[in-house]
Amino acid sequence: MITIENLTVAYVEEKRIIDSLDVAFSPGTIHGIVGLNGAGKTTLLNAIFGLKKKQSGTITYNGVPINKREMSYLMTESFFYSNITGREYLRLFKNKQFHVDRWNDLFLLPLDEIIDTYSSGMKKKLALLGILMQNKPVMVLDEPFNNLDIESCRIIRSILLKLKDMGKTILITSHIIETLTNLCDTIYYLEQGKIKNTISKPDFGKFEQEIFSAIESRNEKLVAELLGSAPLSGKQVKLYEPAFQRAIEHRDLFRRF
């Protein structure tokens, strides 16, 4: 169990990015942290992993201060040394029980090529292989699905669900709620450095509708003004219904993966 109490993190004294935050993450569970840009998602993960100093509060794992020995951390943008191959990168992680080539049957990476030649999606998959190779009880994943294709997203989803069943504590952030609703057991909505809502799986659909409705209603008038038009009338909505339907179909397709 990861327990966070009264956590405050600030880059400057008067501006708190994380503000007196309290939350607990149970093992054998996938926890999703969602919020708008600037809500504090990455800062929270950096504080948990020890990359960002906290102004106050405690972060414990099973009753003792958490440390990096229990955690693996996938950052949004992974760092790789120049002029090394994918295989050489994975050799940095010592795990004789991890069969690199068997795992790579899932990811199909050119492990003997220089990482500098990899695409963004390939680099993400290589970083994820490194996380899996560490085999820590806590996995902290910041935007793990960024730059991945549909097949890779599905593979990662399957892996994470099995790791959850093995008792891992998994934290995932995303600013796209659809990436979390088909995977997580609990979602925490972060706003202005605080957990505004904690949502369990049966309420994901309702929460998603409420968030989208609030965003759309808050911005509809300004969008209309900027485009030099009034909000869509009923007749106009009917005209654009095919486009709306295609957007919904794309969203539903993404959810299935």
mmCIF file of C-alpha atoms in Angstrom:
data_model
loop_
_atom_site.group_PDB
_atom_site.id
_atom_site.type_symbol
_atom_site.label_atom_id
_atom_site.label_comp_id
_atom_site.label_asym_id
_atom_site.label_seq_id
_atom_site.Cartn_x
_atom_site.Cartn_y
_atom_site.Cartn_z
ATOM 1 C CA MET A 1 0.000 0.000 0.000
ATOM 2 C CA ILE A 2 1.270 3.437 -0.983
ATOM 3 C CA THR A 3 -0.018 6.095 1.399
ATOM 4 C CA ILE A 4 0.366 9.805 0.692
ATOM 5 C CA GLU A 5 -0.547 12.278 3.416
ATOM 6 C CA ASN A 6 -0.606 16.074 3.284
ATOM 7 C CA LEU A 7 1.738 16.170 0.285
ATOM 8 C CA THR A 8 2.697 19.652 -0.896
ATOM 9 C CA VAL A 9 5.080 20.330 -3.788
ATOM 10 C CA ALA A 10 5.913 23.796 -5.103
ATOM 11 C CA TYR A 11 8.358 25.078 -7.713
ATOM 12 C CA VAL A 12 8.169 28.527 -6.152
ATOM 13 C CA GLU A 13 6.994 29.203 -2.603
ATOM 14 C CA GLU A 14 3.730 30.901 -3.510
ATOM 15 C CA LYS A 15 2.709 28.483 -6.294
ATOM 16 C CA ARG A 16 1.800 24.997 -5.127
ATOM 17 C CA ILE A 17 1.686 22.366 -7.845
ATOM 18 C CA ILE A 18 0.557 19.665 -5.401
ATOM 19 C CA ASP A 19 -1.456 21.115 -2.551
ATOM 20 C CA SER A 20 -1.963 19.147 0.709
ATOM 21 C CA LEU A 21 -2.816 15.973 -1.196
ATOM 22 C CA ASP A 22 -4.019 12.799 0.532
ATOM 23 C CA VAL A 23 -4.473 9.495 -1.308
ATOM 24 C CA ALA A 24 -3.810 5.763 -0.886
ATOM 25 C CA PHE A 25 -2.971 3.281 -3.655
ATOM 26 C CA SER A 26 -3.694 -0.358 -2.855
ATOM 27 C CA PRO A 27 -1.687 -3.293 -4.295
ATOM 28 C CA GLY A 28 -3.055 -5.528 -7.022
ATOM 29 C CA THR A 29 -4.785 -2.521 -8.544
ATOM 30 C CA ILE A 30 -4.342 -0.214 -11.524
ATOM 31 C CA HIS A 31 -4.766 3.396 -10.456
ATOM 32 C CA GLY A 32 -5.357 6.056 -13.110
ATOM 33 C CA ILE A 33 -4.547 9.718 -12.539
ATOM 34 C CA VAL A 34 -6.203 12.048 -15.010
ATOM 35 C CA GLY A 35 -6.325 15.810 -15.305
ATOM 36 C CA LEU A 36 -5.884 18.726 -17.652
ATOM 37 C CA ASN A 37 -2.446 19.989 -18.670
ATOM 38 C CA GLY A 38 -0.785 21.610 -15.673
ATOM 39 C CA ALA A 39 -2.930 19.773 -13.127
ATOM 40 C CA GLY A 40 0.170 18.302 -11.455
ATOM 41 C CA LYS A 41 0.162 14.703 -12.725
ATOM 42 C CA THR A 42 3.847 14.461 -13.616
ATOM 43 C CA THR A 43 4.868 16.470 -10.554
ATOM 44 C CA LEU A 44 2.991 14.011 -8.358
ATOM 45 C CA LEU A 45 4.788 11.052 -9.923
ATOM 46 C CA ASN A 46 8.151 12.806 -9.659
ATOM 47 C CA ALA A 47 7.491 13.384 -5.953
ATOM 48 C CA ILE A 48 6.529 9.738 -5.416
ATOM 49 C CA PHE A 49 9.702 8.542 -7.155
ATOM 50 C CA GLY A 50 11.862 11.075 -5.325
ATOM 51 C CA LEU A 51 12.825 13.239 -8.292
ATOM 52 C CA LYS A 52 11.017 16.267 -6.909
ATOM 53 C CA LYS A 53 11.519 17.483 -3.366
ATOM 54 C CA LYS A 54 8.363 17.887 -1.334
ATOM 55 C CA GLN A 55 7.684 20.895 0.882
ATOM 56 C CA SER A 56 5.634 18.850 3.344
ATOM 57 C CA GLY A 57 3.865 15.537 3.770
ATOM 58 C CA THR A 58 4.793 11.853 3.766
ATOM 59 C CA ILE A 59 4.871 9.100 1.139
ATOM 60 C CA THR A 60 5.077 5.591 2.571
ATOM 61 C CA TYR A 61 5.039 2.068 1.170
ATOM 62 C CA ASN A 62 3.768 -0.606 3.539
ATOM 63 C CA GLY A 63 4.268 1.751 6.461
ATOM 64 C CA VAL A 64 7.851 2.882 5.773
ATOM 65 C CA PRO A 65 9.171 5.778 3.646
ATOM 66 C CA ILE A 66 9.055 4.774 -0.010
ATOM 67 C CA ASN A 67 12.289 4.488 -1.973
ATOM 68 C CA LYS A 68 13.409 3.712 -5.503
ATOM 69 C CA ARG A 69 14.196 0.073 -4.709
ATOM 70 C CA GLU A 70 10.470 -0.684 -4.737
ATOM 71 C CA MET A 71 9.625 1.295 -7.884
ATOM 72 C CA SER A 72 10.205 1.443 -11.599
ATOM 73 C CA TYR A 73 9.356 4.733 -13.314
ATOM 74 C CA LEU A 74 8.486 5.273 -16.963
ATOM 75 C CA MET A 75 8.838 8.985 -17.656
ATOM 76 C CA THR A 76 6.897 10.734 -20.412
ATOM 77 C CA GLU A 77 10.108 11.236 -22.384
ATOM 78 C CA SER A 78 12.664 8.509 -21.805
ATOM 79 C CA PHE A 79 16.412 9.178 -21.839
ATOM 80 C CA PHE A 80 18.791 6.976 -23.824
ATOM 81 C CA TYR A 81 22.556 7.202 -24.169
ATOM 82 C CA SER A 82 23.771 8.070 -27.668
ATOM 83 C CA ASN A 83 25.221 5.454 -29.986
ATOM 84 C CA ILE A 84 24.056 2.363 -28.140
ATOM 85 C CA THR A 85 21.746 -0.371 -29.388
ATOM 86 C CA GLY A 86 18.451 -1.380 -27.837
ATOM 87 C CA ARG A 87 20.037 -4.596 -26.595
ATOM 88 C CA GLU A 88 22.880 -2.677 -24.934
ATOM 89 C CA TYR A 89 20.329 -0.455 -23.211
ATOM 90 C CA LEU A 90 18.486 -3.458 -21.777
ATOM 91 C CA ARG A 91 21.759 -4.859 -20.431
ATOM 92 C CA LEU A 92 21.743 -1.971 -17.972
ATOM 93 C CA PHE A 93 18.994 -3.831 -16.097
ATOM 94 C CA LYS A 94 20.152 -6.980 -14.331
ATOM 95 C CA ASN A 95 17.542 -9.717 -14.500
ATOM 96 C CA LYS A 96 18.701 -13.168 -15.609
ATOM 97 C CA GLN A 97 15.125 -14.471 -15.480
ATOM 98 C CA PHE A 98 13.977 -11.985 -18.128
ATOM 99 C CA HIS A 99 14.207 -13.448 -21.632
ATOM 100 C CA VAL A 100 14.730 -10.377 -23.794
ATOM 101 C CA ASP A 101 14.228 -12.007 -27.183
ATOM 102 C CA ARG A 102 11.059 -13.817 -26.094
ATOM 103 C CA TRP A 103 9.599 -10.585 -24.789
ATOM 104 C CA ASN A 104 10.656 -8.836 -27.965
ATOM 105 C CA ASP A 105 8.450 -11.251 -29.912
ATOM 106 C CA LEU A 106 5.664 -8.987 -28.633
ATOM 107 C CA PHE A 107 7.305 -5.663 -29.496
ATOM 108 C CA LEU A 108 9.319 -6.551 -32.636
ATOM 109 C CA LEU A 109 12.078 -4.025 -31.950
ATOM 110 C CA PRO A 110 15.357 -3.999 -33.907
ATOM 111 C CA LEU A 111 17.370 -4.501 -30.731
ATOM 112 C CA ASP A 112 20.721 -4.672 -32.506
ATOM 113 C CA GLU A 113 20.265 -1.276 -34.155
ATOM 114 C CA ILE A 114 21.272 2.098 -32.671
ATOM 115 C CA ILE A 115 18.459 3.630 -30.599
ATOM 116 C CA ASP A 116 18.973 6.992 -32.337
ATOM 117 C CA THR A 117 17.367 5.438 -35.428
ATOM 118 C CA TYR A 118 14.215 4.373 -33.545
ATOM 119 C CA SER A 119 10.866 6.087 -34.005
ATOM 120 C CA SER A 120 9.146 7.656 -30.986
ATOM 121 C CA GLY A 121 6.895 4.615 -30.628
ATOM 122 C CA MET A 122 9.841 2.220 -30.770
ATOM 123 C CA LYS A 123 11.653 4.193 -28.074
ATOM 124 C CA LYS A 124 8.547 4.017 -25.891
ATOM 125 C CA LYS A 125 8.368 0.242 -26.291
ATOM 126 C CA LEU A 126 12.067 -0.118 -25.485
ATOM 127 C CA ALA A 127 11.614 1.933 -22.318
ATOM 128 C CA LEU A 128 8.644 -0.246 -21.359
ATOM 129 C CA LEU A 129 10.762 -3.366 -21.840
ATOM 130 C CA GLY A 130 13.265 -1.857 -19.410
ATOM 131 C CA ILE A 131 10.475 -1.247 -16.893
ATOM 132 C CA LEU A 132 9.248 -4.829 -17.207
ATOM 133 C CA MET A 133 12.790 -6.138 -16.847
ATOM 134 C CA GLN A 134 13.202 -4.389 -13.485
ATOM 135 C CA ASN A 135 10.245 -6.359 -12.057
ATOM 136 C CA LYS A 136 9.563 -3.971 -9.166
ATOM 137 C CA PRO A 137 6.427 -4.265 -6.979
ATOM 138 C CA VAL A 138 5.384 -0.692 -7.845
ATOM 139 C CA MET A 139 5.166 0.550 -11.442
ATOM 140 C CA VAL A 140 4.817 4.280 -12.056
ATOM 141 C CA LEU A 141 3.905 5.038 -15.665
ATOM 142 C CA ASP A 142 3.616 8.599 -16.988
ATOM 143 C CA GLU A 143 1.647 8.625 -20.259
ATOM 144 C CA PRO A 144 2.673 5.057 -21.227
ATOM 145 C CA PHE A 145 0.452 4.952 -24.324
ATOM 146 C CA ASN A 146 1.828 8.100 -25.955
ATOM 147 C CA ASN A 147 3.242 7.436 -29.462
ATOM 148 C CA LEU A 148 2.109 3.793 -29.504
ATOM 149 C CA ASP A 149 0.018 2.241 -32.266
ATOM 150 C CA ILE A 150 -3.234 0.392 -31.609
ATOM 151 C CA GLU A 151 -1.626 -3.059 -31.509
ATOM 152 C CA SER A 152 1.066 -1.983 -29.045
ATOM 153 C CA CYS A 153 -1.539 -0.306 -26.820
ATOM 154 C CA ARG A 154 -3.481 -3.552 -26.717
ATOM 155 C CA ILE A 155 -0.366 -5.574 -25.858
ATOM 156 C CA ILE A 156 0.613 -3.185 -23.047
ATOM 157 C CA ARG A 157 -2.926 -3.281 -21.704
ATOM 158 C CA SER A 158 -2.855 -7.098 -21.564
ATOM 159 C CA ILE A 159 0.527 -7.080 -19.808
ATOM 160 C CA LEU A 160 -0.585 -4.546 -17.196
ATOM 161 C CA LEU A 161 -3.757 -6.484 -16.408
ATOM 162 C CA LYS A 162 -1.730 -9.657 -15.795
ATOM 163 C CA LEU A 163 0.789 -7.765 -13.647
ATOM 164 C CA LYS A 164 -2.111 -6.416 -11.600
ATOM 165 C CA ASP A 165 -3.293 -9.996 -11.003
ATOM 166 C CA MET A 166 0.240 -10.776 -9.771
ATOM 167 C CA GLY A 167 -0.154 -8.125 -7.056
ATOM 168 C CA LYS A 168 1.691 -5.176 -8.608
ATOM 169 C CA THR A 169 0.715 -1.641 -7.646
ATOM 170 C CA ILE A 170 0.397 0.281 -10.918
ATOM 171 C CA LEU A 171 0.030 4.059 -11.240
ATOM 172 C CA ILE A 172 -0.773 5.494 -14.669
ATOM 173 C CA THR A 173 -1.250 9.113 -15.664
ATOM 174 C CA SER A 174 -2.970 10.432 -18.734
ATOM 175 C CA HIS A 175 -4.643 13.635 -19.885
ATOM 176 C CA ILE A 176 -6.852 11.493 -22.170
ATOM 177 C CA ILE A 177 -9.492 9.827 -20.048
ATOM 178 C CA GLU A 178 -10.385 7.154 -22.630
ATOM 179 C CA THR A 179 -6.944 5.557 -22.197
ATOM 180 C CA LEU A 180 -7.768 4.870 -18.549
ATOM 181 C CA THR A 181 -11.441 3.924 -18.427
ATOM 182 C CA ASN A 182 -10.886 0.549 -20.153
ATOM 183 C CA LEU A 183 -7.912 -0.374 -17.979
ATOM 184 C CA CYS A 184 -7.996 1.091 -14.475
ATOM 185 C CA ASP A 185 -9.817 -0.049 -11.359
ATOM 186 C CA THR A 186 -9.947 3.455 -9.897
ATOM 187 C CA ILE A 187 -9.463 6.891 -11.470
ATOM 188 C CA TYR A 188 -8.426 9.998 -9.567
ATOM 189 C CA TYR A 189 -9.250 13.363 -11.093
ATOM 190 C CA LEU A 190 -6.462 15.807 -10.276
ATOM 191 C CA GLU A 191 -7.260 19.516 -10.410
ATOM 192 C CA GLN A 192 -5.092 22.375 -9.122
ATOM 193 C CA GLY A 193 -2.906 19.987 -7.170
ATOM 194 C CA LYS A 194 -5.711 18.200 -5.331
ATOM 195 C CA ILE A 195 -7.650 14.988 -5.879
ATOM 196 C CA LYS A 196 -11.027 16.459 -6.755
ATOM 197 C CA ASN A 197 -12.801 13.149 -7.429
ATOM 198 C CA THR A 198 -12.112 9.464 -6.845
ATOM 199 C CA ILE A 199 -14.107 7.311 -9.266
ATOM 200 C CA SER A 200 -14.639 3.557 -9.140
ATOM 201 C CA LYS A 201 -15.168 1.454 -12.260
ATOM 202 C CA PRO A 202 -19.005 1.374 -12.200
ATOM 203 C CA ASP A 203 -19.055 5.185 -12.341
ATOM 204 C CA PHE A 204 -16.485 5.685 -15.134
ATOM 205 C CA GLY A 205 -19.137 6.320 -17.807
ATOM 206 C CA LYS A 206 -20.987 8.904 -15.762
ATOM 207 C CA PHE A 207 -17.771 10.660 -14.785
ATOM 208 C CA GLU A 208 -16.584 10.792 -18.392
ATOM 209 C CA GLN A 209 -19.871 12.346 -19.540
ATOM 210 C CA GLU A 210 -19.752 14.938 -16.768
ATOM 211 C CA ILE A 211 -16.173 15.970 -17.586
ATOM 212 C CA PHE A 212 -16.803 16.225 -21.332
ATOM 213 C CA SER A 213 -20.050 18.145 -20.837
ATOM 214 C CA ALA A 214 -18.387 20.623 -18.485
ATOM 215 C CA ILE A 215 -15.494 21.233 -20.887
ATOM 216 C CA GLU A 216 -17.747 21.628 -23.914
ATOM 217 C CA SER A 217 -20.221 23.966 -22.221
ATOM 218 C CA ARG A 218 -17.401 26.068 -20.777
ATOM 219 C CA ASN A 219 -15.774 26.639 -24.162
ATOM 220 C CA GLU A 220 -18.612 26.489 -26.701
ATOM 221 C CA LYS A 221 -19.402 30.216 -26.650
ATOM 222 C CA LEU A 222 -15.754 31.296 -27.000
ATOM 223 C CA VAL A 223 -15.133 28.835 -29.855
ATOM 224 C CA ALA A 224 -18.201 30.184 -31.657
ATOM 225 C CA GLU A 225 -17.020 33.767 -31.177
ATOM 226 C CA LEU A 226 -13.514 32.987 -32.429
ATOM 227 C CA LEU A 227 -14.899 31.303 -35.529
ATOM 228 C CA GLY A 228 -17.330 34.147 -36.127
ATOM 229 C CA SER A 229 -20.444 32.039 -35.724
ATOM 230 C CA ALA A 230 -23.165 31.320 -33.217
ATOM 231 C CA PRO A 231 -23.352 27.980 -31.381
ATOM 232 C CA LEU A 232 -24.737 25.226 -33.610
ATOM 233 C CA SER A 233 -28.504 25.211 -34.054
ATOM 234 C CA GLY A 234 -30.535 22.013 -34.153
ATOM 235 C CA LYS A 235 -30.598 22.138 -37.959
ATOM 236 C CA GLN A 236 -26.824 22.565 -38.140
ATOM 237 C CA VAL A 237 -26.281 19.710 -35.723
ATOM 238 C CA LYS A 238 -28.379 17.471 -37.990
ATOM 239 C CA LEU A 239 -26.248 18.549 -40.958
ATOM 240 C CA TYR A 240 -23.058 17.505 -39.148
ATOM 241 C CA GLU A 241 -24.444 14.312 -37.617
ATOM 242 C CA PRO A 242 -22.459 12.006 -39.976
ATOM 243 C CA ALA A 243 -19.188 13.643 -38.895
ATOM 244 C CA PHE A 244 -20.206 13.413 -35.240
ATOM 245 C CA GLN A 245 -21.065 9.742 -35.720
ATOM 246 C CA ARG A 246 -17.647 9.020 -37.255
ATOM 247 C CA ALA A 247 -15.976 10.722 -34.287
ATOM 248 C CA ILE A 248 -17.980 8.578 -31.879
ATOM 249 C CA GLU A 249 -17.075 5.426 -33.837
ATOM 250 C CA HIS A 250 -13.371 6.337 -33.641
ATOM 251 C CA ARG A 251 -13.674 6.904 -29.900
ATOM 252 C CA ASP A 252 -15.454 3.573 -29.387
ATOM 253 C CA LEU A 253 -12.842 1.766 -31.486
ATOM 254 C CA PHE A 254 -10.079 3.232 -29.313
ATOM 255 C CA ARG A 255 -11.883 2.127 -26.141
ATOM 256 C CA ARG A 256 -11.966 -1.485 -27.327
ATOM 257 C CA PHE A 257 -8.189 -1.434 -27.429
#
